[in-house]
Amino acid sequence: MDLGIIGQAAGLFAVTNIDDILILALFFAQGAGHPGSTRRIVLGQYLGFAAILAVAVAAAFGATFLPESAIPYLGLLPLALGLKAAWQAWKDHRDGDGDEEEQTKEGGPSSLEVAAVTFANGGDNIGVYVPVFATAGVGGMSVYAVVFLVLVAVWCFAGKFFATRPVIAKALARWGHILLPLVLIAIGLLILIEGGAFGL
């Protein structure tokens, strides 16, 4: 196996997914104290990233699932989830956080929510991965895919690590319910605006 390709794959993953560590830390903070939340977040991250990989590989082979003009509209996913999280935070604040039983039952973010945010936030990744995959050939593409999937686990570990550091955990516990909706809404708007969705 070519160490050069492994290094390139690791570098490409790090550059295109650096913002995911913050989002993962926010998700892990939101799920803190809820049994099974770590498993759901990791599963969601893998589902979302596997979907990004599948679209990029298919596009590299010429079978594009999403027309390029549709990619900016993926910003609607994190925007909708951010608005939902903001509404939930406002409702909890208004009710005086009296819904502790409901919060325990919810158990933080679901796998599908994490997957949706990961996939939507990775719309720009697809544009970067397609030409790289197309020139790498099947063998090179396999190496990229394996390295990427290993690094998803590293990213999840890093997100969990940051969310559990006492200083960061305290800040996220205090401000996470405000930060998560803001970050999701900002990501959604950024994807929409940068992609020129709705003529923006």
mmCIF file of C-alpha atoms in Angstrom:
data_model
loop_
_atom_site.group_PDB
_atom_site.id
_atom_site.type_symbol
_atom_site.label_atom_id
_atom_site.label_comp_id
_atom_site.label_asym_id
_atom_site.label_seq_id
_atom_site.Cartn_x
_atom_site.Cartn_y
_atom_site.Cartn_z
ATOM 1 C CA MET A 1 0.000 0.000 0.000
ATOM 2 C CA ASP A 2 1.353 3.401 -1.020
ATOM 3 C CA LEU A 3 2.099 5.562 2.036
ATOM 4 C CA GLY A 4 1.934 8.646 -0.198
ATOM 5 C CA ILE A 5 -1.729 8.005 -1.028
ATOM 6 C CA ILE A 6 -2.508 7.313 2.656
ATOM 7 C CA GLY A 7 -0.900 10.649 3.602
ATOM 8 C CA GLN A 8 -2.782 12.487 0.850
ATOM 9 C CA ALA A 9 -6.056 10.869 1.929
ATOM 10 C CA ALA A 10 -5.460 11.813 5.583
ATOM 11 C CA GLY A 11 -4.609 15.397 4.617
ATOM 12 C CA LEU A 12 -7.631 15.713 2.337
ATOM 13 C CA PHE A 13 -9.951 14.356 5.030
ATOM 14 C CA ALA A 14 -8.540 16.703 7.695
ATOM 15 C CA VAL A 15 -8.825 19.797 5.486
ATOM 16 C CA THR A 16 -12.377 19.060 4.337
ATOM 17 C CA ASN A 17 -13.743 17.960 7.736
ATOM 18 C CA ILE A 18 -12.092 20.247 10.291
ATOM 19 C CA ASP A 19 -15.438 21.930 11.097
ATOM 20 C CA ASP A 20 -16.998 18.537 11.926
ATOM 21 C CA ILE A 21 -15.014 18.322 15.180
ATOM 22 C CA LEU A 22 -16.877 21.352 16.581
ATOM 23 C CA ILE A 23 -20.246 19.974 15.454
ATOM 24 C CA LEU A 24 -19.437 16.548 16.927
ATOM 25 C CA ALA A 25 -18.368 18.145 20.229
ATOM 26 C CA LEU A 26 -21.701 19.984 20.354
ATOM 27 C CA PHE A 27 -23.595 16.765 19.600
ATOM 28 C CA PHE A 28 -21.659 14.853 22.289
ATOM 29 C CA ALA A 29 -22.333 17.660 24.782
ATOM 30 C CA GLN A 30 -26.042 17.536 23.897
ATOM 31 C CA GLY A 31 -26.065 13.777 24.459
ATOM 32 C CA ALA A 32 -24.094 13.883 27.727
ATOM 33 C CA GLY A 33 -25.749 11.792 30.427
ATOM 34 C CA HIS A 34 -28.074 10.044 27.985
ATOM 35 C CA PRO A 35 -27.410 6.305 27.658
ATOM 36 C CA GLY A 36 -26.587 5.224 24.121
ATOM 37 C CA SER A 37 -26.071 8.761 22.792
ATOM 38 C CA THR A 38 -22.400 8.145 21.910
ATOM 39 C CA ARG A 39 -23.376 5.097 19.846
ATOM 40 C CA ARG A 40 -26.119 7.067 18.038
ATOM 41 C CA ILE A 41 -23.795 9.997 17.281
ATOM 42 C CA VAL A 42 -21.002 7.736 15.956
ATOM 43 C CA LEU A 43 -23.520 5.739 13.895
ATOM 44 C CA GLY A 44 -25.000 8.962 12.501
ATOM 45 C CA GLN A 45 -21.554 10.317 11.627
ATOM 46 C CA TYR A 46 -20.714 7.090 9.793
ATOM 47 C CA LEU A 47 -24.068 7.029 7.974
ATOM 48 C CA GLY A 48 -23.686 10.632 6.843
ATOM 49 C CA PHE A 49 -20.084 10.194 5.755
ATOM 50 C CA ALA A 50 -20.816 6.887 3.997
ATOM 51 C CA ALA A 51 -23.513 8.720 2.001
ATOM 52 C CA ILE A 52 -20.974 11.442 1.055
ATOM 53 C CA LEU A 53 -18.510 8.743 -0.046
ATOM 54 C CA ALA A 54 -21.179 6.864 -2.022
ATOM 55 C CA VAL A 55 -22.217 10.003 -3.930
ATOM 56 C CA ALA A 56 -18.582 11.002 -4.577
ATOM 57 C CA VAL A 57 -17.629 7.509 -5.817
ATOM 58 C CA ALA A 58 -20.722 7.285 -8.027
ATOM 59 C CA ALA A 59 -20.027 10.754 -9.431
ATOM 60 C CA ALA A 60 -16.386 9.782 -10.083
ATOM 61 C CA PHE A 61 -17.716 6.868 -12.131
ATOM 62 C CA GLY A 62 -20.057 9.247 -13.957
ATOM 63 C CA ALA A 63 -23.368 8.257 -12.349
ATOM 64 C CA THR A 64 -24.193 11.450 -10.495
ATOM 65 C CA PHE A 65 -27.110 11.058 -8.084
ATOM 66 C CA LEU A 66 -27.333 14.750 -7.314
ATOM 67 C CA PRO A 67 -27.089 17.347 -10.039
ATOM 68 C CA GLU A 68 -24.499 19.979 -9.113
ATOM 69 C CA SER A 69 -27.229 22.624 -8.943
ATOM 70 C CA ALA A 70 -28.954 20.644 -6.141
ATOM 71 C CA ILE A 71 -25.936 20.516 -3.787
ATOM 72 C CA PRO A 72 -26.385 24.063 -2.361
ATOM 73 C CA TYR A 73 -29.925 23.135 -1.298
ATOM 74 C CA LEU A 74 -28.475 20.563 1.103
ATOM 75 C CA GLY A 75 -28.044 23.624 3.335
ATOM 76 C CA LEU A 76 -31.762 23.371 4.080
ATOM 77 C CA LEU A 77 -31.092 20.237 6.225
ATOM 78 C CA PRO A 78 -28.827 21.806 8.898
ATOM 79 C CA LEU A 79 -30.884 25.018 8.693
ATOM 80 C CA ALA A 80 -34.097 23.098 9.496
ATOM 81 C CA LEU A 81 -32.405 21.071 12.257
ATOM 82 C CA GLY A 82 -30.898 24.281 13.717
ATOM 83 C CA LEU A 83 -34.291 25.992 13.745
ATOM 84 C CA LYS A 84 -35.828 22.905 15.361
ATOM 85 C CA ALA A 85 -33.078 22.864 18.031
ATOM 86 C CA ALA A 86 -33.535 26.623 18.610
ATOM 87 C CA TRP A 87 -37.299 26.147 19.015
ATOM 88 C CA GLN A 88 -36.698 23.271 21.464
ATOM 89 C CA ALA A 89 -34.185 25.345 23.473
ATOM 90 C CA TRP A 90 -36.599 28.300 23.608
ATOM 91 C CA LYS A 91 -39.471 26.016 24.671
ATOM 92 C CA ASP A 92 -37.338 24.391 27.391
ATOM 93 C CA HIS A 93 -36.234 27.827 28.646
ATOM 94 C CA ARG A 94 -39.826 29.135 28.639
ATOM 95 C CA ASP A 95 -41.063 26.041 30.497
ATOM 96 C CA GLY A 96 -38.232 26.428 33.012
ATOM 97 C CA ASP A 97 -36.524 23.194 31.961
ATOM 98 C CA GLY A 98 -39.397 21.271 33.520
ATOM 99 C CA ASP A 99 -39.282 18.586 30.870
ATOM 100 C CA GLU A 100 -36.411 16.613 32.362
ATOM 101 C CA GLU A 101 -38.246 13.320 31.870
ATOM 102 C CA GLU A 102 -38.821 14.149 28.198
ATOM 103 C CA GLN A 103 -35.157 15.143 27.757
ATOM 104 C CA THR A 104 -33.990 11.868 29.309
ATOM 105 C CA LYS A 105 -36.317 9.942 27.031
ATOM 106 C CA GLU A 106 -35.037 11.822 23.955
ATOM 107 C CA GLY A 107 -31.422 11.020 24.804
ATOM 108 C CA GLY A 108 -29.696 13.733 22.761
ATOM 109 C CA PRO A 109 -29.445 13.808 18.964
ATOM 110 C CA SER A 110 -30.699 10.872 16.904
ATOM 111 C CA SER A 111 -28.493 9.014 14.422
ATOM 112 C CA LEU A 112 -30.552 10.403 11.536
ATOM 113 C CA GLU A 113 -30.135 14.017 12.728
ATOM 114 C CA VAL A 114 -26.358 13.570 12.963
ATOM 115 C CA ALA A 115 -26.280 11.829 9.564
ATOM 116 C CA ALA A 116 -28.346 14.607 7.945
ATOM 117 C CA VAL A 117 -26.049 17.348 9.291
ATOM 118 C CA THR A 118 -22.922 15.390 8.316
ATOM 119 C CA PHE A 119 -24.208 14.802 4.783
ATOM 120 C CA ALA A 120 -25.410 18.378 4.267
ATOM 121 C CA ASN A 121 -22.182 19.821 5.673
ATOM 122 C CA GLY A 122 -20.260 17.501 3.332
ATOM 123 C CA GLY A 123 -21.829 18.833 0.128
ATOM 124 C CA ASP A 124 -18.657 20.804 -0.604
ATOM 125 C CA ASN A 125 -16.568 17.697 0.230
ATOM 126 C CA ILE A 126 -18.242 15.866 -2.658
ATOM 127 C CA GLY A 127 -17.047 18.542 -5.072
ATOM 128 C CA VAL A 128 -13.465 18.103 -3.804
ATOM 129 C CA TYR A 129 -13.521 14.286 -3.651
ATOM 130 C CA VAL A 130 -14.957 13.619 -7.134
ATOM 131 C CA PRO A 131 -11.967 14.837 -9.207
ATOM 132 C CA VAL A 132 -9.514 13.206 -6.767
ATOM 133 C CA PHE A 133 -11.381 9.877 -6.934
ATOM 134 C CA ALA A 134 -11.737 10.090 -10.718
ATOM 135 C CA THR A 135 -7.958 10.393 -11.151
ATOM 136 C CA ALA A 136 -7.035 7.910 -8.389
ATOM 137 C CA GLY A 137 -8.502 4.840 -10.097
ATOM 138 C CA VAL A 138 -10.287 2.002 -8.304
ATOM 139 C CA GLY A 139 -7.263 0.997 -6.171
ATOM 140 C CA GLY A 140 -6.523 4.556 -5.080
ATOM 141 C CA MET A 141 -10.202 5.234 -4.452
ATOM 142 C CA SER A 142 -10.353 2.184 -2.145
ATOM 143 C CA VAL A 143 -7.381 3.491 -0.150
ATOM 144 C CA TYR A 144 -9.030 6.917 0.168
ATOM 145 C CA ALA A 145 -12.295 5.320 1.319
ATOM 146 C CA VAL A 146 -10.601 3.128 3.951
ATOM 147 C CA VAL A 147 -8.485 6.015 5.303
ATOM 148 C CA PHE A 148 -11.547 8.297 5.405
ATOM 149 C CA LEU A 149 -13.630 5.720 7.306
ATOM 150 C CA VAL A 150 -10.819 5.144 9.840
ATOM 151 C CA LEU A 151 -10.486 8.910 10.324
ATOM 152 C CA VAL A 152 -14.240 9.275 10.958
ATOM 153 C CA ALA A 153 -13.608 7.224 14.145
ATOM 154 C CA VAL A 154 -10.680 9.522 15.044
ATOM 155 C CA TRP A 155 -12.921 12.571 14.484
ATOM 156 C CA CYS A 156 -15.646 11.066 16.708
ATOM 157 C CA PHE A 157 -13.055 10.387 19.413
ATOM 158 C CA ALA A 158 -11.753 13.984 19.119
ATOM 159 C CA GLY A 159 -15.291 15.406 19.312
ATOM 160 C CA LYS A 160 -16.030 13.298 22.409
ATOM 161 C CA PHE A 161 -12.636 14.248 23.910
ATOM 162 C CA PHE A 162 -13.305 17.992 23.534
ATOM 163 C CA ALA A 163 -16.868 17.657 24.830
ATOM 164 C CA THR A 164 -15.625 15.906 27.996
ATOM 165 C CA ARG A 165 -12.733 18.249 28.928
ATOM 166 C CA PRO A 166 -13.888 19.928 32.176
ATOM 167 C CA VAL A 167 -13.517 23.533 30.961
ATOM 168 C CA ILE A 168 -15.030 22.844 27.524
ATOM 169 C CA ALA A 169 -17.699 20.515 28.963
ATOM 170 C CA LYS A 170 -18.744 23.221 31.431
ATOM 171 C CA ALA A 171 -18.968 25.814 28.650
ATOM 172 C CA LEU A 172 -20.866 23.427 26.350
ATOM 173 C CA ALA A 173 -23.225 22.417 29.168
ATOM 174 C CA ARG A 174 -23.968 26.088 29.786
ATOM 175 C CA TRP A 175 -24.037 27.366 26.195
ATOM 176 C CA GLY A 176 -24.399 24.212 24.070
ATOM 177 C CA HIS A 177 -28.186 24.541 23.770
ATOM 178 C CA ILE A 178 -27.612 27.983 22.196
ATOM 179 C CA LEU A 179 -24.414 27.140 20.267
ATOM 180 C CA LEU A 180 -25.748 24.024 18.508
ATOM 181 C CA PRO A 181 -28.727 25.759 16.843
ATOM 182 C CA LEU A 182 -26.535 28.770 15.944
ATOM 183 C CA VAL A 183 -23.831 26.575 14.387
ATOM 184 C CA LEU A 184 -26.375 24.484 12.454
ATOM 185 C CA ILE A 185 -28.217 27.579 11.186
ATOM 186 C CA ALA A 186 -24.903 29.232 10.225
ATOM 187 C CA ILE A 187 -23.767 26.102 8.357
ATOM 188 C CA GLY A 188 -27.110 25.888 6.558
ATOM 189 C CA LEU A 189 -27.013 29.549 5.527
ATOM 190 C CA LEU A 190 -23.362 29.289 4.477
ATOM 191 C CA ILE A 191 -24.071 26.280 2.241
ATOM 192 C CA LEU A 192 -27.103 28.025 0.701
ATOM 193 C CA ILE A 193 -25.336 31.373 0.154
ATOM 194 C CA GLU A 194 -21.988 29.974 -1.080
ATOM 195 C CA GLY A 195 -23.799 27.658 -3.474
ATOM 196 C CA GLY A 196 -26.035 30.437 -4.788
ATOM 197 C CA ALA A 197 -29.265 28.668 -3.798
ATOM 198 C CA PHE A 198 -32.459 30.655 -4.384
ATOM 199 C CA GLY A 199 -30.372 33.147 -6.359
ATOM 200 C CA LEU A 200 -28.524 34.355 -3.224
#
